[in-house]
Coordinates of C-alpha atoms in Angstrom, one line a residue:
X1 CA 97.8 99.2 69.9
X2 CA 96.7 99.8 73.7
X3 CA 93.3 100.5 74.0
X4 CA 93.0 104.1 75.4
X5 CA 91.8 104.9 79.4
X6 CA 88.1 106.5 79.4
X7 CA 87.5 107.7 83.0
X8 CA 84.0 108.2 81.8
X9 CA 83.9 104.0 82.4
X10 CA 85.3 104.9 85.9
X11 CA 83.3 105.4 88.8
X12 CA 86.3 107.6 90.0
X13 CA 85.8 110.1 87.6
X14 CA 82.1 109.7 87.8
X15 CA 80.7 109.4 91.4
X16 CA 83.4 109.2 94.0
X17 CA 83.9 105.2 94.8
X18 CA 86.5 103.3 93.0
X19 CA 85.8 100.1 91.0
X20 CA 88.1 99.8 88.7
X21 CA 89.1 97.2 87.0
X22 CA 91.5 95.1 84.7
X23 CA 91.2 91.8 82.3
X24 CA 93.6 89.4 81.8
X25 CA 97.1 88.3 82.4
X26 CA 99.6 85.3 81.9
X27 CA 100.9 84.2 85.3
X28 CA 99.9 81.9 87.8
X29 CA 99.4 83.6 91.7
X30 CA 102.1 83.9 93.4
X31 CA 102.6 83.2 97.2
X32 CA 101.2 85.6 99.3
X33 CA 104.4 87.3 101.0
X34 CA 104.9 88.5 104.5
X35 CA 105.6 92.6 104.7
X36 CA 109.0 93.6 105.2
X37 CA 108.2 96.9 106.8
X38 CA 105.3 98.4 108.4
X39 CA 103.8 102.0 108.7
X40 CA 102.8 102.2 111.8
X41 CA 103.2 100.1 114.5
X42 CA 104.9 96.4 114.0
X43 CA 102.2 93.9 113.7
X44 CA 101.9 92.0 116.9
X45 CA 99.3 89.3 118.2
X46 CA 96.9 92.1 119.3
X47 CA 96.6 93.4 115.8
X48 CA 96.7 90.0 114.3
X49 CA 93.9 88.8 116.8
X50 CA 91.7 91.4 115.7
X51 CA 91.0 89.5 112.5
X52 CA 89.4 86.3 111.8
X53 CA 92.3 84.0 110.4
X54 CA 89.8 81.9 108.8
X55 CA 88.0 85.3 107.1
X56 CA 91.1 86.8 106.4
X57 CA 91.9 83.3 104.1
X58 CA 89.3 84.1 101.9
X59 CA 91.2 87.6 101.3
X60 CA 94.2 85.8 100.1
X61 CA 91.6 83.4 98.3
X62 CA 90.4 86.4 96.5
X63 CA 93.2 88.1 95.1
X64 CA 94.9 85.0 94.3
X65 CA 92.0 84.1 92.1
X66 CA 92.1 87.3 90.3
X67 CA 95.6 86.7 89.9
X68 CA 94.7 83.4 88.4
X69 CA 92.1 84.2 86.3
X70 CA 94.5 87.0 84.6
X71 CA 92.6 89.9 86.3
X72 CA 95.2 91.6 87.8
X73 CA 99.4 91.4 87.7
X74 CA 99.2 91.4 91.5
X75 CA 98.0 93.4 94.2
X76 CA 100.1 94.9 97.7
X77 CA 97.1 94.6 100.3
X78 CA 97.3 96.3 104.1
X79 CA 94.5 96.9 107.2
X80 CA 95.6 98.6 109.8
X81 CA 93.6 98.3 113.2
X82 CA 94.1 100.6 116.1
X83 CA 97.2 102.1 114.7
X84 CA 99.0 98.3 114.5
X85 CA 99.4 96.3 111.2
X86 CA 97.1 93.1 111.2
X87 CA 97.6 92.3 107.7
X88 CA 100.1 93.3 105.0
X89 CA 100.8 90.8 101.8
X90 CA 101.3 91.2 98.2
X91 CA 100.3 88.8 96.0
X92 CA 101.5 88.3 92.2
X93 CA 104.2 90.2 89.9
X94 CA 105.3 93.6 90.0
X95 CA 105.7 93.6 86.1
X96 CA 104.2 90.7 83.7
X97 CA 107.3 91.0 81.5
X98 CA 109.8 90.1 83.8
X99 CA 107.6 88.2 86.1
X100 CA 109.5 89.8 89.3
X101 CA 107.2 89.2 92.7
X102 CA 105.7 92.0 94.0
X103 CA 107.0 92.6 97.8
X104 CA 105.0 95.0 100.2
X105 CA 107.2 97.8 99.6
X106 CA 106.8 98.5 96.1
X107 CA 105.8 102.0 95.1
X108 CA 102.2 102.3 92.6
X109 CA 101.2 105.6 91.2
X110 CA 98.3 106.3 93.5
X111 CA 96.6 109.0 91.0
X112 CA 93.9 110.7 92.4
X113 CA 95.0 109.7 95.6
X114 CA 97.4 112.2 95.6
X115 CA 94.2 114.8 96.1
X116 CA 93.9 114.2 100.0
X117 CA 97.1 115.2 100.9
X118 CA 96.9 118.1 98.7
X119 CA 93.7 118.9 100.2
X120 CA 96.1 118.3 103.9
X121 CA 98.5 121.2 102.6
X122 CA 95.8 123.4 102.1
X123 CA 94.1 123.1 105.7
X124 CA 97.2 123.5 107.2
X125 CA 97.9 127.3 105.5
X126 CA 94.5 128.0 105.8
X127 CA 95.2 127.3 109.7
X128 CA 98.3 129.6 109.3
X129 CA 95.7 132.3 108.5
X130 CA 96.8 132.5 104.7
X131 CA 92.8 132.6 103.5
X132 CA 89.4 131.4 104.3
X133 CA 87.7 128.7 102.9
X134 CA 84.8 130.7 101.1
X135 CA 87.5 133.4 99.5
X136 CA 87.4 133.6 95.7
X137 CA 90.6 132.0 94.2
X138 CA 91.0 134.8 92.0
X139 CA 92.0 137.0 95.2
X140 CA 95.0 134.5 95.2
X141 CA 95.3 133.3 91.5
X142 CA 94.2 136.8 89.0
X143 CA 93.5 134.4 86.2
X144 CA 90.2 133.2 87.8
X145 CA 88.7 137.1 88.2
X146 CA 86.3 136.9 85.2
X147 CA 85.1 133.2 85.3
X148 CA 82.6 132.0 82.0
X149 CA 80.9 129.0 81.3
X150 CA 80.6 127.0 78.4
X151 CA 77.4 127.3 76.6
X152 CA 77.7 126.0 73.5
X153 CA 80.2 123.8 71.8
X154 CA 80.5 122.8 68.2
X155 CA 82.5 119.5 67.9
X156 CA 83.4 119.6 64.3
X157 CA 85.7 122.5 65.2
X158 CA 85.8 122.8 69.0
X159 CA 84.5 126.2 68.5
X160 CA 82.6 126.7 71.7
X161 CA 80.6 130.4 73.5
X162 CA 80.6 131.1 77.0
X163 CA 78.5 133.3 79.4
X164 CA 79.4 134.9 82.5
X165 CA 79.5 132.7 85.3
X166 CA 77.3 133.4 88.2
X167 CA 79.6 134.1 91.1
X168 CA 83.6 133.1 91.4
X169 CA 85.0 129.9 92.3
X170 CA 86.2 129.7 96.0
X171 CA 88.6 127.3 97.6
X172 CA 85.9 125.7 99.3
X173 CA 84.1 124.7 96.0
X174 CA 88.1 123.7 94.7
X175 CA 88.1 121.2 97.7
X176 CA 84.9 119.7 96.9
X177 CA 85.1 119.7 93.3
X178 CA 82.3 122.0 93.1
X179 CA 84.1 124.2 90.8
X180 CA 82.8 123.7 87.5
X181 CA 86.0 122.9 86.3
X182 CA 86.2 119.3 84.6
X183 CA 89.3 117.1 83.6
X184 CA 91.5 117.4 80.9
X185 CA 91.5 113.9 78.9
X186 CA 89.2 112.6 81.3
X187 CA 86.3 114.2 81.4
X188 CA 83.8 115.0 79.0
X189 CA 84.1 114.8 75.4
X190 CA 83.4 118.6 75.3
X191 CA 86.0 119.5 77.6
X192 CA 88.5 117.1 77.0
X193 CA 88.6 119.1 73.3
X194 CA 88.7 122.7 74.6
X195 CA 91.4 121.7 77.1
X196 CA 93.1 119.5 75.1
X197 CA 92.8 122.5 72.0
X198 CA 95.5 124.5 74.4
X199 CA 97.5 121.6 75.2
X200 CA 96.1 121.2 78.8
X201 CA 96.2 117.7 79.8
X202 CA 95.6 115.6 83.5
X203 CA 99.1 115.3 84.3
X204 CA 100.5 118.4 82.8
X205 CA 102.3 119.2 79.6
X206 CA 106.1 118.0 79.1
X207 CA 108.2 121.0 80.9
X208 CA 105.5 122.6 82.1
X209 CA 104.6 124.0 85.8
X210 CA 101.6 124.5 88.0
X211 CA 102.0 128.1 87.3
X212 CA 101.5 128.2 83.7
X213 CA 99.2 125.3 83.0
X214 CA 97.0 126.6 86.0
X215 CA 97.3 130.4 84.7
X216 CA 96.2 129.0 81.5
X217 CA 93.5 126.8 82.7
X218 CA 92.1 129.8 84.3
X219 CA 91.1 131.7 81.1
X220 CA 89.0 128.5 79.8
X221 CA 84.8 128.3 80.9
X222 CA 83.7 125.7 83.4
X223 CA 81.5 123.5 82.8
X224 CA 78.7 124.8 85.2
X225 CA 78.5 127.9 87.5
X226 CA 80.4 127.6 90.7
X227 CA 78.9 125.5 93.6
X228 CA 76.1 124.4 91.1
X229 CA 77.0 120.5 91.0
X230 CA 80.0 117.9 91.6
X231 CA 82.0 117.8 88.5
X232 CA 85.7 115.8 89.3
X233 CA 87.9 117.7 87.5
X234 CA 90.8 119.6 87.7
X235 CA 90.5 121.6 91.1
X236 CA 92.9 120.0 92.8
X237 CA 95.7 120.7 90.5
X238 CA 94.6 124.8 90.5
X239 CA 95.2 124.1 95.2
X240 CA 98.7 123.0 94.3
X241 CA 99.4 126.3 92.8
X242 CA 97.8 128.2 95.4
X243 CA 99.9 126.5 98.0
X244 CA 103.0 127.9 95.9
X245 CA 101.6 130.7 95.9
X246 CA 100.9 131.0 99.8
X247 CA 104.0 129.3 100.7
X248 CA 106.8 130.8 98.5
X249 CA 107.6 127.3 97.7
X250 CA 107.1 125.2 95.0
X251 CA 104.6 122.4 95.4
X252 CA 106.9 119.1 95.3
X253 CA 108.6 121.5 98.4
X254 CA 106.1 122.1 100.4
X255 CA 105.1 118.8 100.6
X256 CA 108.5 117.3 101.1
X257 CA 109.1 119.9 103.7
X258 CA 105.9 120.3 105.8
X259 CA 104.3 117.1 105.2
X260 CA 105.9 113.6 104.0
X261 CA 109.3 113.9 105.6
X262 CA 107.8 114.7 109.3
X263 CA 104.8 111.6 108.5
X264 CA 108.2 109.7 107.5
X265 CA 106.6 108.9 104.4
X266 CA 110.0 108.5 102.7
X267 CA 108.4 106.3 99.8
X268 CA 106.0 109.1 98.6
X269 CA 107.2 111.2 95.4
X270 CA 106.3 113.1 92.5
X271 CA 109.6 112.0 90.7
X272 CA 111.2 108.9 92.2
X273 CA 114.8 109.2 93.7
X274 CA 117.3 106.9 91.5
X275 CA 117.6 104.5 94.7
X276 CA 113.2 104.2 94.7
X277 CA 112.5 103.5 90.6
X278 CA 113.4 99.8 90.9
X279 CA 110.8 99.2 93.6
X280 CA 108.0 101.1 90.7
X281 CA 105.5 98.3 89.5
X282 CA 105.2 98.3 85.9
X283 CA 101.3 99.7 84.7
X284 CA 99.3 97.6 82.6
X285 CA 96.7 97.8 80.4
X286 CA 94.6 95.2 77.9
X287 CA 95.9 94.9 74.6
X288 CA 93.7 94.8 71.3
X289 CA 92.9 91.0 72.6
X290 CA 92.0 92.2 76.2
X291 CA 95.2 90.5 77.2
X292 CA 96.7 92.2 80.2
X293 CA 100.5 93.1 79.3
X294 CA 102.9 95.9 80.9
X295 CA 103.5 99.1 79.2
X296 CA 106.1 101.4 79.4
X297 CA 106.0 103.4 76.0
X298 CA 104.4 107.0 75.9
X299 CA 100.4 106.6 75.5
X300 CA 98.0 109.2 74.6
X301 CA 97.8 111.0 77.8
X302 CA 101.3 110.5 79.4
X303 CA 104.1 108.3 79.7
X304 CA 103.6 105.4 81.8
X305 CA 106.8 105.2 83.6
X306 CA 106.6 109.6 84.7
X307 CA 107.6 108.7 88.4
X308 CA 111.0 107.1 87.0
X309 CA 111.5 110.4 85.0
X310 CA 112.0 113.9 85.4
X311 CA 108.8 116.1 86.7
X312 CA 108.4 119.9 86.5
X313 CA 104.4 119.8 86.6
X314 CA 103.5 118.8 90.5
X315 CA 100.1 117.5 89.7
X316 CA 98.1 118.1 92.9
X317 CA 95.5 115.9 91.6
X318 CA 97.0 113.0 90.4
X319 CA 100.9 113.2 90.7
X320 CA 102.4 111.2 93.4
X321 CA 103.2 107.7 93.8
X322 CA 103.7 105.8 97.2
X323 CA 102.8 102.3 98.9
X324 CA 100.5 100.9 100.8
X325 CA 102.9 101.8 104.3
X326 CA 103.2 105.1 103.6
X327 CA 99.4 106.3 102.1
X328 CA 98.5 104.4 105.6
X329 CA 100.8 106.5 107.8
X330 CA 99.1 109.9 106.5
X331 CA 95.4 108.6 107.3
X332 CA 96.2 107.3 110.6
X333 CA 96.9 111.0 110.6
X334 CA 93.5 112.0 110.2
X335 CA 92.0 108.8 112.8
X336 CA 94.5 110.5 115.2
X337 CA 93.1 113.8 115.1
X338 CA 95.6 115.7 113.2
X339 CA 98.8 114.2 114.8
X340 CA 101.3 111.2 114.3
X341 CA 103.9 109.7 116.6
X342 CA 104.7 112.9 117.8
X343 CA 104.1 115.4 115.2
X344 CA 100.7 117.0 114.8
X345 CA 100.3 118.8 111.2
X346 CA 96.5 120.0 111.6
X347 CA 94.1 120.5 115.0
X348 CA 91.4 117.9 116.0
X349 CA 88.8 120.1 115.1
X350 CA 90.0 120.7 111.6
X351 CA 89.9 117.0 111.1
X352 CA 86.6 116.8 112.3
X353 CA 85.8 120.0 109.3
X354 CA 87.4 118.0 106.8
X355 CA 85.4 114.7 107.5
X356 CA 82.0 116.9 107.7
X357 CA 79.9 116.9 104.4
X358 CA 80.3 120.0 102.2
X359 CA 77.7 119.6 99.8
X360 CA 74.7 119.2 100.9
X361 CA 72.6 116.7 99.2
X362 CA 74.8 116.7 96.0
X363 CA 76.3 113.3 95.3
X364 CA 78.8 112.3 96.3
X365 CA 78.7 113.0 100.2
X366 CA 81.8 115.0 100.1
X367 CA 84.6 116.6 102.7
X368 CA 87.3 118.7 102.3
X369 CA 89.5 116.1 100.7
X370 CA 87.3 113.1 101.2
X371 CA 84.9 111.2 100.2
X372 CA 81.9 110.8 103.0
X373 CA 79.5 107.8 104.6
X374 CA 77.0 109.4 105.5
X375 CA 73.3 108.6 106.7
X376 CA 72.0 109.3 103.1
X377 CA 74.3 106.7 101.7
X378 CA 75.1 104.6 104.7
X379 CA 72.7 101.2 103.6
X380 CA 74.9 100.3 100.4
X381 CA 78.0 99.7 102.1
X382 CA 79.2 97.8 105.5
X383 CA 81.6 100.7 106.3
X384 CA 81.0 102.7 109.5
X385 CA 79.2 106.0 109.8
X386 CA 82.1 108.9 109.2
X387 CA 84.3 106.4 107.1
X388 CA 86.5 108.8 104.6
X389 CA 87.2 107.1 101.8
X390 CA 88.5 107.5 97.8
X391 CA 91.3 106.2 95.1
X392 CA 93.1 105.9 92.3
X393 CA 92.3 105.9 88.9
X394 CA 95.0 103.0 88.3
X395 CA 93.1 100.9 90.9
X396 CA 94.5 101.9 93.4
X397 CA 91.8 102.4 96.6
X398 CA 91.9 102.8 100.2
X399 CA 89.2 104.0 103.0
X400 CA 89.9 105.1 107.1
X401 CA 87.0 103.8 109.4
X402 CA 87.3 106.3 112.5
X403 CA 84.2 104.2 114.5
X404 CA 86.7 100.8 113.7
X405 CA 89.9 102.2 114.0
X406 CA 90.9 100.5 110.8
X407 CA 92.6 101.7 107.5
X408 CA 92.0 99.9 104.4
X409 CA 94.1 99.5 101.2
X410 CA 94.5 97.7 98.2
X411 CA 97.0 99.1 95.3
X412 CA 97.4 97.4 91.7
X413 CA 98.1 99.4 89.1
X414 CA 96.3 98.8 85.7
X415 CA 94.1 101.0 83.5
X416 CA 91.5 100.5 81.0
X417 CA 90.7 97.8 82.4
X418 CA 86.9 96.3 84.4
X419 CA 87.3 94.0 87.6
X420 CA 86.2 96.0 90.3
X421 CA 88.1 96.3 93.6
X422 CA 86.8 98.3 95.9
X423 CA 83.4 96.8 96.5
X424 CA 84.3 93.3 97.0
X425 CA 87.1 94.4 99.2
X426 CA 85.0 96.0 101.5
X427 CA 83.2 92.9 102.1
X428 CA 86.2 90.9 102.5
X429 CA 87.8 93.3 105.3
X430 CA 84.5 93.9 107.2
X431 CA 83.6 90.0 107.3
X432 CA 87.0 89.2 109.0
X433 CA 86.7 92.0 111.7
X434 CA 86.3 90.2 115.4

């Protein structure tokens, strides 16, 4: 049997960076391949020169060897420097069952990826005038009015008490995962049983909607009293059903509508279009033997292959998948100040809101939507000062670098697995910069 994801293990789900990781596969590394399409702007000799050939070989030298050492299946890899492609390659197989190459343009379920551009839905209504930041939720969603938190819990039964909470949640707290609300599956062992006792889980119930699984959610304690701490949880998911609810529109809508068809992110779905699922990468995971192998059966917490299948429960949290071209169009977004070739979703200074920390000295340094560099945390990385940054919890990980102009990203997807990504990426991109 497939050992079972514990986002406790992942730094996701724990403190904001991604490090994922994977062991094991059977396939030598493939050839690097050139990209067949590009996000942004073509890549030209300008955004090629703004690398260091000779630094950006030990990029390719990197993923091949996690290729080789049965790390990883493969790996789609993309920077982006001042709006133009320098480098776009995937490396590897797309599934280790059939062996198929990966190409540039295959689609990965980016996970918790999908939060940002919730969290981009949400600015723009609350620029529309629909609410303010510091409102309580409740005044939108009644099922939040009479907040508890959990005091006690028994785990031989999942009998638990509560207490009232002190204060209501607002959507500023939702955005910054100052909630109190934890993740279904995911989170604690406490909460993963009085969520999972009402059938709540991270990507939603079979046939379920935002609506009820959010309505639902909102009668269950938190974990701690609003603004108290950072708790990654399910907050994102509750700001998908508020933007139904301010929109008229269901949530799959509104983003089709007002957000990835005018950033021409045609690649980015909840449920992939018939003419998309063969371009899905297979997700793997370690067997018993910690031997990486593709799944595609139903595990504990969902089916692996959801994007190919039909979705009624738009996770706001974790429910998209997309590629590399795509996820790298909607940050150059935020590096542009709100606007892209043309179309401007949010105003300059709602960017700069977003990419200001809204926690104070809780960890981590957090924006509306993003995770911050900031002063306090600005020695352990070589990313620039303002870099907004986060990822997936199928290693998936990405950060936008507003000093360097460059965008960052690096997509396999495996779970349950250990090699970390994000880290030793970093290093490899900011070594190769000219």
């Amino acid at each position: 049997m497939p050992h079972r994801f514990d986002c406790r293990l992942h730094p996701v789900c724990s403190a904001g960076f991604l490090v994922a990781g994977m062991i094991a596969l059977s396939a030598a590394p493939m050839a690097a391949q050139t990209a067949r399409t590009a996000p942004l702007n073509a890549g030209s000799t300008t955004a090629a020169s703004a690398l260091l050939p000779d630094r950006t070989a030990r990029l390719d030298a990197w993923v091949n060897d996690l290729v080789a050492r049965r790390e990883i299946p493969g790996a789609v890899v993309m920077i982006v420097r001042n709006g133009e492609v320098a480098y776009h390659k995937a490396f590897g197989v797309r599934d280790l069952g059939t062996k198929e190459p990966l190409r540039t343009d295959d689609i990965f379920r980016i996970a918790s990826q999908t939060k940002a551009i919730t969290s981009l839905a949400v600015m723009m209504l609350w620029e529309e005038g629909r609410f303010q930041l510091d409102d309580p939720i409740a005044r939108y969603i009644p099922a939040f009015e009479s907040p508890t938190v959990l005091t006690t819990f028994n785990p031989a039964d999942s009998s638990y008490e509560t207490r009232a909470a002190r204060g209501r949640i607002t959507i500023r707290q939702l955005l910054t995962h100052t909630s109190g609300l934890d993740y279904a599956d995911i989170g604690s062992n406490e909460f993963q049983s009085v969520y999972g006792k009402v059938g709540l889980t991270a990507f939603g119930r079979a046939g379920s909607t935002l609506e009820q699984d959010i309505n639902l959610l909102g009668g269950l304690p938190l974990k701690h009293d609003p603004g108290e701490r950072f708790t990654y949880g399910l907050s994102i998911d509750v700001l998908g059903h508020l933007v139904e609810v301010l929109s008229g529109m269901s949530f799959d809508q509104f983003l089709r509508t007002r957000i990835l068809d005018p950033l021409g992110m045609q690649d980015t779905w909840f449920e992939l279009p018939a003419d998309r699922a063969a371009r899905l990468v297979a997700l793997h995971q370690p067997d018993d033997n910690g031997v990486l192998q593709a799944v595609h059966q139903q595990q504990s917490m969902f089916d692996p292959d959801y994007p190919a299948h039909a979705v009624t429960y738009f996770s706001g949290g974790a429910g998209l998948s997309s590629t590399t071209a795509d996820y790298a169009r909607f940050l150059q977004l935020f590096l542009n100040g709100g606007e892209l070739d043309g179309v401007r979703l949010l105003g300059r200074k709602t960017v700069e809101l977003m990419l200001t920390n809204q926690v104070g000295t809780l960890q981590p340094a957090f924006g509306l939507g993003f995770a911050l560099e900031t002063p306090v945390n600005d020695s352990r990385s070589p990313v620039s000062l303002g870099t907004f940054s986060w990822g997936g919890a199928f290693n998936t990980t990405y950060w936008a670098d507003p000093e360097e102009q460059l965008i960052a990203l690096i997509f396999t997807n495996t779970f349950g697995a250990r090699v970390g990504l994000g880290d030793p990426f970093r290093v490899f991109v900011y070594s190769a910069l000219r």
